PDB file of C-alpha atoms in Angstrom:
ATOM      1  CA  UNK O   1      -4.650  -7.649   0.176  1.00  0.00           C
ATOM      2  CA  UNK O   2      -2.697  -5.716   2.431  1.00  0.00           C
ATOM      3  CA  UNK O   3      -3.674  -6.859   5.658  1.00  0.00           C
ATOM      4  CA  UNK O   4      -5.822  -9.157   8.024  1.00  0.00           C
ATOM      5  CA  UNK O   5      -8.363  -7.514  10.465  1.00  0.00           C
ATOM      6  CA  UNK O   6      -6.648  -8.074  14.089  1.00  0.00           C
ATOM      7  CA  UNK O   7      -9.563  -6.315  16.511  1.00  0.00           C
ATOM      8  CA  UNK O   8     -11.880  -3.763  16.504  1.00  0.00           C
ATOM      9  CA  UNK O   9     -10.919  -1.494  19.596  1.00  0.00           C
ATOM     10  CA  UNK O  10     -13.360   0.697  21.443  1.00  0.00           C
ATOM     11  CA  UNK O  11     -11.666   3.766  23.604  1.00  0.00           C
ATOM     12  CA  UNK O  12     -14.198   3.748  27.396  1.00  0.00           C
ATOM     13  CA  UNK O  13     -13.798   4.825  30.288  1.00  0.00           C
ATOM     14  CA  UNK O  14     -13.537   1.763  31.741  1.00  0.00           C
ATOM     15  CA  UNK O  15     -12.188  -1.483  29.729  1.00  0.00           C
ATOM     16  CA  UNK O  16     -12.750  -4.252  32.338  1.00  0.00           C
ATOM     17  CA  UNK O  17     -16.722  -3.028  32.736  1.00  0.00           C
ATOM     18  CA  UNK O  18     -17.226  -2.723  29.046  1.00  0.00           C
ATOM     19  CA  UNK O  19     -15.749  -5.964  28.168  1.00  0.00           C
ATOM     20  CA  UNK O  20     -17.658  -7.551  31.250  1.00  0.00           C
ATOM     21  CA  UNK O  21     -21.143  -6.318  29.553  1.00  0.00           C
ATOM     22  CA  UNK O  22     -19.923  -7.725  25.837  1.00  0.00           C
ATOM     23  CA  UNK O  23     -18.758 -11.052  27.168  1.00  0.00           C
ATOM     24  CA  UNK O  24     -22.015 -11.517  28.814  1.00  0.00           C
ATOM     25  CA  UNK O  25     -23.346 -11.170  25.596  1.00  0.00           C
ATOM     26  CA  UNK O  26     -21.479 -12.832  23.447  1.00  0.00           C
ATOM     27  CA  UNK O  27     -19.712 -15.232  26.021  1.00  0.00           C
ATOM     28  CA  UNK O  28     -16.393 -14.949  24.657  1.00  0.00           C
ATOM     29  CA  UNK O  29     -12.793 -15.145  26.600  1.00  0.00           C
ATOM     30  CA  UNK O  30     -11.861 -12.315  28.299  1.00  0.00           C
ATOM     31  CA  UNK O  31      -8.359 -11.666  28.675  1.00  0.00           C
ATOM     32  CA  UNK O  32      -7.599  -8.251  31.425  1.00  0.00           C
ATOM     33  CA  UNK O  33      -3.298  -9.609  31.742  1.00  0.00           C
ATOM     34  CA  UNK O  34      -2.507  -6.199  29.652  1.00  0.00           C
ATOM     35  CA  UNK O  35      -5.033  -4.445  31.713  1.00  0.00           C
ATOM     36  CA  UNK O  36      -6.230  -0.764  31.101  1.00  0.00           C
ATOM     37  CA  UNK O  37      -6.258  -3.122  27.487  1.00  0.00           C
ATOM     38  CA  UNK O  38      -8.875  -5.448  27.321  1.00  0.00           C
ATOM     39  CA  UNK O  39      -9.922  -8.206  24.608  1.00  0.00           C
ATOM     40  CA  UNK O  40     -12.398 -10.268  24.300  1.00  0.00           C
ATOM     41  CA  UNK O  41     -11.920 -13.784  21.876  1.00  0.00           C
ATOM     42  CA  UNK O  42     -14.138 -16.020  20.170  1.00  0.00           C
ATOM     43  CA  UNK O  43     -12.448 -19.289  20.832  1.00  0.00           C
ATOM     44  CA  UNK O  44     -13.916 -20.407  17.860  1.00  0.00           C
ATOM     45  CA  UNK O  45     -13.134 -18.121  15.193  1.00  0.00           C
ATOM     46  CA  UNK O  46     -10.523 -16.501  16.557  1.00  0.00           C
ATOM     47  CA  UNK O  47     -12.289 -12.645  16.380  1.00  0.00           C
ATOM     48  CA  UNK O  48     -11.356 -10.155  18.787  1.00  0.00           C
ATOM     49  CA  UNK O  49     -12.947  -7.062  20.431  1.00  0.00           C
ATOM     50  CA  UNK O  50     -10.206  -5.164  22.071  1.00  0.00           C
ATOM     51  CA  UNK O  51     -11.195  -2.199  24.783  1.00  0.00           C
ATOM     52  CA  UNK O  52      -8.953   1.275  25.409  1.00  0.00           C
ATOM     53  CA  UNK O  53      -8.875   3.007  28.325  1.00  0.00           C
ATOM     54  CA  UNK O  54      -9.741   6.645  27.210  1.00  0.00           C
ATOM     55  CA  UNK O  55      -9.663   8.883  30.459  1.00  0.00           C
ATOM     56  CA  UNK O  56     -11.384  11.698  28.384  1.00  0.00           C
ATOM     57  CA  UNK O  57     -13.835   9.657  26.865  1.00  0.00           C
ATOM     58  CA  UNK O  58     -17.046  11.618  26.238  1.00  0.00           C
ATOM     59  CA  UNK O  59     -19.932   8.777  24.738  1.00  0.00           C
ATOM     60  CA  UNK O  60     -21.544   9.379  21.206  1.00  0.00           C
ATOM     61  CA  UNK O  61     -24.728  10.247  20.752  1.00  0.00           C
ATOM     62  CA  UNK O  62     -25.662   8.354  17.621  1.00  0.00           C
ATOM     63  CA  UNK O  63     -26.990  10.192  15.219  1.00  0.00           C
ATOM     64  CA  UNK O  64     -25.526  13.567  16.881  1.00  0.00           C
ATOM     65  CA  UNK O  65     -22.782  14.863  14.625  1.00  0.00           C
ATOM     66  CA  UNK O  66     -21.202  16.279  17.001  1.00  0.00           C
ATOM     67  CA  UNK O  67     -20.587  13.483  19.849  1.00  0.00           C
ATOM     68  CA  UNK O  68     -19.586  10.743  16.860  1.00  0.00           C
ATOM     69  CA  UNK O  69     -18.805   7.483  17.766  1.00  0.00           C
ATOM     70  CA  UNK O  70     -15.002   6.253  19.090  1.00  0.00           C
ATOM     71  CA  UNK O  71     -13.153   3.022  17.918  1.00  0.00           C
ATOM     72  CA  UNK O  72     -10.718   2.270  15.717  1.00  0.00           C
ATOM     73  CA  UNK O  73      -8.913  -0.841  13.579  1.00  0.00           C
ATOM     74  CA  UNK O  74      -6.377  -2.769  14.272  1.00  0.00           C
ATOM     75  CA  UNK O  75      -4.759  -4.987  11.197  1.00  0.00           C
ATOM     76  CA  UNK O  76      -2.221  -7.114  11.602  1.00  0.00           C
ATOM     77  CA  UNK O  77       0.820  -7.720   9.232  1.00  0.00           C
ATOM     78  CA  UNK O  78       3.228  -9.984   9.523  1.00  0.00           C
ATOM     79  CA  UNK O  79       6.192  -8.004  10.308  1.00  0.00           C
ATOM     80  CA  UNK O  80       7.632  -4.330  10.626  1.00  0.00           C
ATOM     81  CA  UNK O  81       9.113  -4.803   6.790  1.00  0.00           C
ATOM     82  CA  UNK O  82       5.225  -5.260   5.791  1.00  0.00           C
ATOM     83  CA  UNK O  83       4.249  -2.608   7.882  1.00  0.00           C
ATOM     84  CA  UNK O  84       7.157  -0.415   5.703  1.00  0.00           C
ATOM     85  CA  UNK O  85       5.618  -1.755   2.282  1.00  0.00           C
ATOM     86  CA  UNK O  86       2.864  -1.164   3.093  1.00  0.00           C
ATOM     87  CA  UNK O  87       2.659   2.606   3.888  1.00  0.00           C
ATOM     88  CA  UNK O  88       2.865   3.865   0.232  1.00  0.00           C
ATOM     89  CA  UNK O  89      -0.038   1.272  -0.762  1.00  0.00           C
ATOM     90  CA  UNK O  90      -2.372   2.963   2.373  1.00  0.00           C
ATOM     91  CA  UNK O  91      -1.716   6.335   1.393  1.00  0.00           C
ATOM     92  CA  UNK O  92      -2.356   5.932  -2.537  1.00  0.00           C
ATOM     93  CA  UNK O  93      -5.652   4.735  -0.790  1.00  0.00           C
ATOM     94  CA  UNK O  94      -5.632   8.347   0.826  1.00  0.00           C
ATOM     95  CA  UNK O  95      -4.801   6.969   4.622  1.00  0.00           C
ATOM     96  CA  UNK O  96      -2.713   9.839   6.645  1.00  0.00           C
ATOM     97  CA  UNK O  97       0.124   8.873   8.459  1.00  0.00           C
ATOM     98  CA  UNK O  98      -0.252   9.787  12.221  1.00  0.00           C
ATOM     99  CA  UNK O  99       2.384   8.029  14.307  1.00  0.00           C
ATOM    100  CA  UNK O 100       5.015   5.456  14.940  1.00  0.00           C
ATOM    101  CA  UNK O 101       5.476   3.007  17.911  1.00  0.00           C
ATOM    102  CA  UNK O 102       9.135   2.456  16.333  1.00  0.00           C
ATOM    103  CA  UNK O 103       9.544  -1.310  17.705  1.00  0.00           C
ATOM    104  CA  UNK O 104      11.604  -3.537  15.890  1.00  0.00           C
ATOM    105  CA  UNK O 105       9.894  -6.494  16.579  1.00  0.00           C
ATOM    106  CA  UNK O 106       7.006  -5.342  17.996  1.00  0.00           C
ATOM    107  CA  UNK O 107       4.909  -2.073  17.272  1.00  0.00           C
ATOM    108  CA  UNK O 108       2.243  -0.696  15.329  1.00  0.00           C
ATOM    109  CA  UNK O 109       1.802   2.501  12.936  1.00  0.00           C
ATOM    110  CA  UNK O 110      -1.093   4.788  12.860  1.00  0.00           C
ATOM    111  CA  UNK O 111      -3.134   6.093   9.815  1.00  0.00           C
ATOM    112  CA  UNK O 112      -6.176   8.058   9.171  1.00  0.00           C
ATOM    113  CA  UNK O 113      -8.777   6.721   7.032  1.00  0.00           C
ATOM    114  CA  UNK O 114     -10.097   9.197   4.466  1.00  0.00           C
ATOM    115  CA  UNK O 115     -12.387  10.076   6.395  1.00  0.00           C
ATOM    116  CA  UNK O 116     -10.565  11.122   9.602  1.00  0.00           C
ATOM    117  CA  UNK O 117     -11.011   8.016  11.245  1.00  0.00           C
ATOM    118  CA  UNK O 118      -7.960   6.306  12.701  1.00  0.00           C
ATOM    119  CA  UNK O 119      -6.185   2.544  12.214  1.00  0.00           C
ATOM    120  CA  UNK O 120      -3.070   0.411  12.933  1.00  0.00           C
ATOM    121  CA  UNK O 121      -0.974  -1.415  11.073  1.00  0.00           C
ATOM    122  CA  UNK O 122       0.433  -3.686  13.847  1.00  0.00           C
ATOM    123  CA  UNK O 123       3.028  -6.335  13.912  1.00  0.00           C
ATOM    124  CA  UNK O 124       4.999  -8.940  15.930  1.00  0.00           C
ATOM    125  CA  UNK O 125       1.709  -8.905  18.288  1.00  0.00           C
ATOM    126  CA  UNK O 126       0.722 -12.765  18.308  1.00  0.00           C
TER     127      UNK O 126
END
């Protein structure tokens, strides 16, 4: 294992209105302090759904190729030496490095999945 899902993060136009209409449907905590970033918790199990502003956002239309759908992983690791280790692991998996938030205590590193899709590594976040 090199990692622990930390939220699934969906880029909208508008983060407080789509968390609104998932915590009316799941009832979870919504938390709008690091607003255009918005999360929804499950107090119970801890699961998060985390919501990006993305000023350009155009919508999918599933099954439309060409309007494919917008989110991304987040994975948490414990610190930025983990985050370090782990890159050569991700890529022998055939991730892509795309970019580096450079925190020392607090950051996160993106990757492409194999098949274009992007995730984080992030650390020092909870």
């Amino acid at each position: 294992m090199i990692a622990t899902l930390q939220s699934l993060v969906i880029d909208c136009p508008s983060p407080p209105a789509l968390a609104g209409f998932y915590q009316a449907i799941l009832g979870w905590e919504l938390d709008d302090s690091q607003a255009p970033w918005v999360t929804l918790s499950d107090p119970a199990s801890g699961q998060r759904i985390a919501f990006q502003y993305a000023p350009d956002h155009q919508p999918p239309r599933w099954p439309d190729p060409e309007h494919p759908q917008q989110m991304h992983l987040d994975f948490d690791v414990p610190g930025r030496e983990d985050v370090d280790r782990a890159r050569p692991r991700v890529e022998a998996l055939g991730a892509r490095f795309r970019h580096d938030s450079g925190g020392a205590e607090r950051g996160f590193v993106v990757y492409e999945d194999p098949a274009g899709h992007p995730f984080c590594l992030c650390y020092g976040q909870f």
